[in-house]
Tab-separated table of C-alpha atoms in Angstrom:
chain	number	residue	atom	x	y	z
A	570	MET	CA	181.715	10.205	-62.462
A	571	VAL	CA	184.232	7.140	-63.021
A	572	ARG	CA	185.024	5.415	-66.405
A	573	MET	CA	187.360	2.225	-66.805
A	574	ARG	CA	188.140	1.267	-70.195
A	575	GLY	CA	190.329	-2.094	-70.367
A	576	LEU	CA	191.864	-1.494	-67.141
A	577	SER	CA	194.736	-3.761	-66.367
A	578	LYS	CA	197.153	-4.103	-63.441
A	579	ARG	CA	199.885	-6.751	-63.073
A	580	TYR	CA	202.721	-7.817	-60.262
A	581	GLY	CA	205.524	-9.153	-62.189
A	582	HIS	CA	203.699	-11.746	-64.586
A	583	ARG	CA	200.637	-11.878	-62.341
A	584	GLU	CA	197.539	-10.064	-63.413
A	585	ILE	CA	195.778	-8.741	-60.844
A	586	LEU	CA	193.009	-6.527	-63.517
A	587	ARG	CA	192.245	-7.934	-66.678
A	588	HIS	CA	190.478	-5.288	-68.928
A	589	ILE	CA	188.220	-3.867	-66.510
A	590	ASP	CA	185.395	-2.245	-68.247
A	591	LEU	CA	183.300	-0.408	-65.472
A	592	ASP	CA	180.997	2.783	-65.348
A	593	VAL	CA	180.079	4.224	-61.874
A	594	ARG	CA	177.380	7.029	-62.475
A	595	ALA	CA	177.446	10.114	-60.600
A	596	GLY	CA	175.151	9.914	-57.440
A	597	SER	CA	175.343	6.149	-57.329
A	598	VAL	CA	176.448	3.651	-54.896
A	599	MET	CA	178.432	0.597	-56.868
A	600	CYS	CA	179.401	-2.272	-54.173
A	601	ILE	CA	181.716	-4.828	-55.267
A	602	ILE	CA	182.089	-8.147	-53.852
A	603	GLY	CA	184.344	-11.337	-54.498
A	604	PRO	CA	186.549	-13.550	-52.995
A	605	SER	CA	189.830	-12.288	-51.614
A	606	GLY	CA	192.610	-11.984	-53.908
A	607	SER	CA	190.172	-11.000	-56.765
A	608	GLY	CA	191.162	-7.554	-57.249
A	609	LYS	CA	188.789	-5.544	-55.549
A	610	SER	CA	190.957	-3.488	-53.324
A	611	THR	CA	193.581	-3.150	-56.406
A	612	LEU	CA	190.831	-1.398	-58.094
A	613	LEU	CA	189.769	1.012	-55.877
A	614	ASN	CA	193.517	1.815	-55.363
A	615	CYS	CA	193.965	2.606	-59.364
A	616	ILE	CA	190.860	4.794	-58.982
A	617	ASN	CA	192.829	6.955	-56.945
A	618	HIS	CA	196.117	6.526	-58.399
A	619	LEU	CA	197.461	4.477	-55.744
A	620	GLU	CA	198.529	1.794	-57.595
A	621	ARG	CA	199.722	2.422	-61.215
A	622	ILE	CA	197.813	0.937	-64.244
A	623	ASP	CA	199.503	-1.238	-66.741
A	624	GLY	CA	196.906	-1.241	-69.501
A	625	GLY	CA	193.722	0.925	-70.459
A	626	ARG	CA	192.047	3.930	-69.629
A	627	LEU	CA	190.580	5.263	-66.143
A	628	TRP	CA	188.786	8.550	-65.689
A	629	VAL	CA	187.003	10.740	-62.689
A	630	GLY	CA	184.870	13.173	-64.301
A	631	ASN	CA	186.611	14.027	-67.433
A	632	GLU	CA	189.890	13.747	-66.071
A	633	LEU	CA	192.490	10.931	-67.182
A	634	VAL	CA	193.535	9.487	-63.522
A	635	GLY	CA	197.310	9.870	-63.188
A	636	TYR	CA	198.169	10.244	-66.859
A	637	ARG	CA	198.111	12.575	-69.810
A	638	GLU	CA	197.771	10.989	-73.294
A	639	HIS	CA	199.652	11.899	-76.137
A	640	ASN	CA	199.603	10.626	-79.451
A	641	GLY	CA	197.740	7.454	-77.905
A	642	LYS	CA	200.549	7.114	-75.177
A	643	LEU	CA	200.445	7.637	-71.659
A	644	TYR	CA	202.835	9.534	-69.596
A	645	GLU	CA	202.585	9.397	-65.818
A	646	LEU	CA	201.726	12.619	-64.381
A	647	PRO	CA	204.027	14.610	-61.760
A	648	GLU	CA	203.223	13.701	-58.369
A	649	ARG	CA	202.372	17.202	-57.319
A	650	GLN	CA	199.366	17.213	-60.371
A	651	VAL	CA	198.500	13.568	-59.181
A	652	ALA	CA	198.422	14.875	-55.377
A	653	ARG	CA	195.707	17.439	-56.535
A	654	MET	CA	193.660	15.296	-58.558
A	655	ARG	CA	193.499	12.837	-55.570
A	656	GLN	CA	191.494	16.100	-53.761
A	657	ARG	CA	188.673	14.871	-55.557
A	658	VAL	CA	188.469	11.573	-54.011
A	659	GLY	CA	188.284	10.482	-50.288
A	660	MET	CA	189.120	6.964	-49.199
A	661	VAL	CA	188.239	5.073	-46.324
A	662	PHE	CA	190.890	2.150	-45.883
A	663	GLN	CA	190.119	-1.262	-43.466
A	664	SER	CA	192.458	0.251	-40.539
A	665	PHE	CA	191.663	3.691	-39.393
A	666	ASN	CA	194.920	5.237	-40.526
A	667	LEU	CA	194.471	8.084	-37.974
A	668	PHE	CA	197.137	9.766	-37.013
A	669	SER	CA	197.986	8.779	-33.570
A	670	HIS	CA	199.630	11.774	-31.769
A	671	MET	CA	196.749	14.224	-33.327
A	672	SER	CA	193.615	14.502	-31.541
A	673	VAL	CA	190.255	13.658	-33.438
A	674	LEU	CA	189.429	17.403	-34.402
A	675	ASN	CA	193.368	17.886	-35.198
A	676	ASN	CA	193.043	14.594	-37.658
A	677	ILE	CA	190.393	15.839	-39.540
A	678	THR	CA	191.514	19.676	-40.126
A	679	GLU	CA	195.192	18.865	-40.900
A	680	ALA	CA	194.595	18.372	-44.743
A	681	PRO	CA	191.998	21.278	-45.439
A	682	VAL	CA	194.434	23.307	-43.704
A	683	ARG	CA	197.756	22.081	-45.222
A	684	VAL	CA	196.859	20.864	-48.582
A	685	LYS	CA	193.843	23.284	-49.440
A	686	GLY	CA	194.916	26.217	-47.418
A	687	VAL	CA	191.637	26.801	-45.711
A	688	LYS	CA	191.815	29.117	-42.671
A	689	PRO	CA	192.178	26.793	-39.167
A	690	ALA	CA	188.794	28.755	-37.362
A	691	GLU	CA	186.962	27.549	-40.649
A	692	ALA	CA	188.741	24.119	-40.771
A	693	ARG	CA	187.719	23.420	-37.026
A	694	ALA	CA	184.005	24.546	-37.279
A	695	LYS	CA	183.611	22.336	-40.610
A	696	ALA	CA	185.438	19.224	-38.975
A	697	GLN	CA	182.786	19.987	-35.715
A	698	ALA	CA	180.210	19.771	-38.061
A	699	LEU	CA	181.288	16.689	-39.488
A	700	LEU	CA	182.218	15.496	-35.909
A	701	GLU	CA	178.396	16.002	-35.483
A	702	ARG	CA	177.065	14.120	-38.562
A	703	VAL	CA	178.760	11.004	-37.925
A	704	GLY	CA	177.872	11.090	-34.449
A	705	LEU	CA	180.864	12.249	-32.285
A	706	GLY	CA	180.142	15.376	-31.698
A	707	ASP	CA	181.660	15.441	-28.037
A	708	LYS	CA	184.754	13.842	-29.032
A	709	GLY	CA	186.925	16.264	-30.632
A	710	ALA	CA	189.638	16.569	-27.851
A	711	MET	CA	189.778	13.037	-27.708
A	712	PHE	CA	193.039	11.119	-29.483
A	713	PRO	CA	192.373	7.705	-31.308
A	714	ALA	CA	193.544	5.432	-28.972
A	715	GLN	CA	190.524	6.786	-26.419
A	716	LEU	CA	188.261	5.743	-29.115
A	717	SER	CA	186.654	2.252	-30.219
A	718	GLY	CA	187.227	0.735	-33.454
A	719	GLY	CA	183.789	1.675	-34.581
A	720	GLN	CA	184.300	5.389	-33.665
A	721	GLN	CA	187.849	5.454	-35.050
A	722	GLN	CA	186.337	4.619	-38.555
A	723	ARG	CA	183.808	7.573	-38.044
A	724	VAL	CA	186.371	9.783	-37.467
A	725	ALA	CA	188.282	8.786	-40.545
A	726	ILE	CA	184.626	9.248	-42.750
A	727	ALA	CA	184.876	12.430	-41.415
A	728	ARG	CA	188.403	13.232	-42.152
A	729	ALA	CA	187.810	12.154	-45.906
A	730	LEU	CA	184.882	14.576	-45.868
A	731	ALA	CA	186.443	17.333	-44.763
A	732	MET	CA	188.498	17.536	-47.928
A	733	GLU	CA	184.836	18.030	-49.833
A	734	PRO	CA	185.258	14.850	-52.117
A	735	GLU	CA	183.103	14.275	-55.295
A	736	LEU	CA	183.933	10.516	-55.269
A	737	MET	CA	183.982	8.224	-52.031
A	738	LEU	CA	185.858	4.768	-52.000
A	739	PHE	CA	185.657	2.426	-49.018
A	740	ASP	CA	187.755	-0.398	-49.084
A	741	GLU	CA	186.070	-2.872	-46.353
A	742	PRO	CA	185.408	-0.266	-44.053
A	743	THR	CA	184.069	-2.442	-41.482
A	744	SER	CA	185.867	-5.879	-41.809
A	745	ALA	CA	188.430	-5.001	-38.836
A	746	LEU	CA	185.611	-3.602	-36.824
A	747	ASP	CA	183.639	-5.987	-33.948
A	748	PRO	CA	180.572	-6.887	-35.102
A	749	GLU	CA	178.405	-5.295	-32.822
A	750	LEU	CA	180.569	-2.419	-33.976
A	751	VAL	CA	179.345	-2.902	-37.981
A	752	GLY	CA	176.089	-1.099	-37.527
A	753	GLU	CA	177.288	2.239	-36.733
A	754	VAL	CA	179.477	2.502	-39.271
A	755	LEU	CA	177.251	1.305	-41.973
A	756	ALA	CA	174.521	3.960	-40.707
A	757	VAL	CA	176.837	6.654	-41.346
A	758	MET	CA	177.692	5.342	-44.937
A	759	LYS	CA	173.660	4.879	-45.294
A	760	ASP	CA	173.307	9.016	-44.577
A	761	LEU	CA	176.387	9.650	-46.877
A	762	ALA	CA	174.788	7.496	-49.899
A	763	ARG	CA	171.503	9.348	-49.033
A	764	SER	CA	173.053	12.504	-49.515
A	765	GLY	CA	173.692	12.051	-52.896
A	766	MET	CA	177.388	10.943	-52.925
A	767	THR	CA	178.748	9.405	-55.281
A	768	MET	CA	180.509	5.553	-53.590
A	769	VAL	CA	182.564	2.896	-54.516
A	770	VAL	CA	182.513	0.486	-51.584
A	771	VAL	CA	184.332	-2.973	-51.580
A	772	THR	CA	182.367	-4.906	-49.068
A	773	HIS	CA	181.192	-8.336	-47.480
A	774	GLU	CA	178.082	-6.546	-46.234
A	775	MET	CA	175.592	-8.059	-48.309
A	776	GLY	CA	172.755	-6.309	-46.179
A	777	PHE	CA	174.250	-2.857	-47.093
A	778	ALA	CA	174.655	-3.800	-50.678
A	779	ARG	CA	170.946	-4.824	-51.077
A	780	GLU	CA	169.541	-1.803	-49.376
A	781	VAL	CA	171.733	1.099	-50.181
A	782	GLY	CA	173.397	-0.388	-53.583
A	783	ASP	CA	172.701	0.813	-57.131
A	784	ASP	CA	175.069	-1.227	-58.472
A	785	LEU	CA	176.627	-4.758	-57.533
A	786	VAL	CA	179.765	-6.117	-59.019
A	787	PHE	CA	181.099	-9.762	-58.059
A	788	MET	CA	184.970	-10.060	-59.094
A	789	ASP	CA	186.893	-13.163	-59.076
A	790	GLY	CA	190.291	-13.895	-60.949
A	791	GLY	CA	190.650	-9.703	-61.889
A	792	VAL	CA	187.623	-10.039	-64.259
A	793	VAL	CA	184.073	-8.694	-63.456
A	794	VAL	CA	182.134	-11.484	-63.587
A	795	GLU	CA	178.892	-10.150	-63.247
A	796	ARG	CA	177.046	-6.931	-62.790
A	797	GLY	CA	173.494	-6.156	-62.116
A	798	HIS	CA	171.215	-4.935	-59.830
A	799	PRO	CA	172.110	-5.861	-56.002
A	800	ARG	CA	168.819	-7.484	-55.387
A	801	GLU	CA	168.891	-9.323	-58.951
A	802	VAL	CA	172.447	-10.669	-58.190
A	803	LEU	CA	171.921	-11.634	-54.569
A	804	THR	CA	168.748	-13.432	-55.308
A	805	ALA	CA	169.227	-14.634	-59.107
A	806	PRO	CA	172.704	-14.622	-60.337
A	807	ARG	CA	173.315	-15.485	-63.825
A	808	GLU	CA	176.814	-16.764	-63.373
A	809	GLN	CA	178.044	-20.150	-61.636
A	810	ARG	CA	180.821	-18.694	-60.143
A	811	THR	CA	178.570	-16.072	-58.545
A	812	ARG	CA	176.052	-18.365	-57.445
A	813	ASP	CA	178.972	-20.544	-55.983
A	814	PHE	CA	180.520	-17.563	-53.761
A	815	LEU	CA	176.743	-16.245	-52.645
A	816	SER	CA	176.065	-19.914	-51.668
A	817	ARG	CA	179.117	-19.394	-48.838
A	818	VAL	CA	178.585	-15.852	-47.611
A	819	LEU	CA	175.151	-15.878	-47.299
């Protein structure tokens, strides 16, 4: 579903991502862990072309993300084409980014109606079904400020799913939540994984990575230090840098 070859990203003279090679298999869950500033969130943003890459290539499916290639050179696509490509990818951020002036139901129907041209009645029916799926079937008429953080994040997941993406990206989706609200969001993500959705999850929830992940990637300093099955990496990491990190978070 996702291929990265030599992916690089700089801010000025600072290298944020350094020659990343990764593959995400369709239907799998890849969890990415690492210290703050290691490049995890930047990597997700590059997959969705919210950040422009400075080197290498990145594909979602068979489509080069954000660029066309001609005679070995990359040329950035117009924003309209980039927006079309983004419809294939759902993204859930640390902060919920809901429209505060819209009801929960309207938050979910806005993009399908305006971007994809779905009929409003059809979009509302789909939104209601998604709210039922995330355990918020009775919250459609409420506004974000009336919901808990965990409920808002579940609405954000439903909103992303309303666009029927092929790939879901999660950028530390529980880090802004009170501890007692984390479980309800992780339960929705586990259900999504069981349904076969391809997911890339930046997380500090090691239990989730162990239980749900198919691949675990440890990043530090803009590089992939270690990758393997979550249980293997978490219980018997090969690299000293991974061991040092896990000794502080487990």
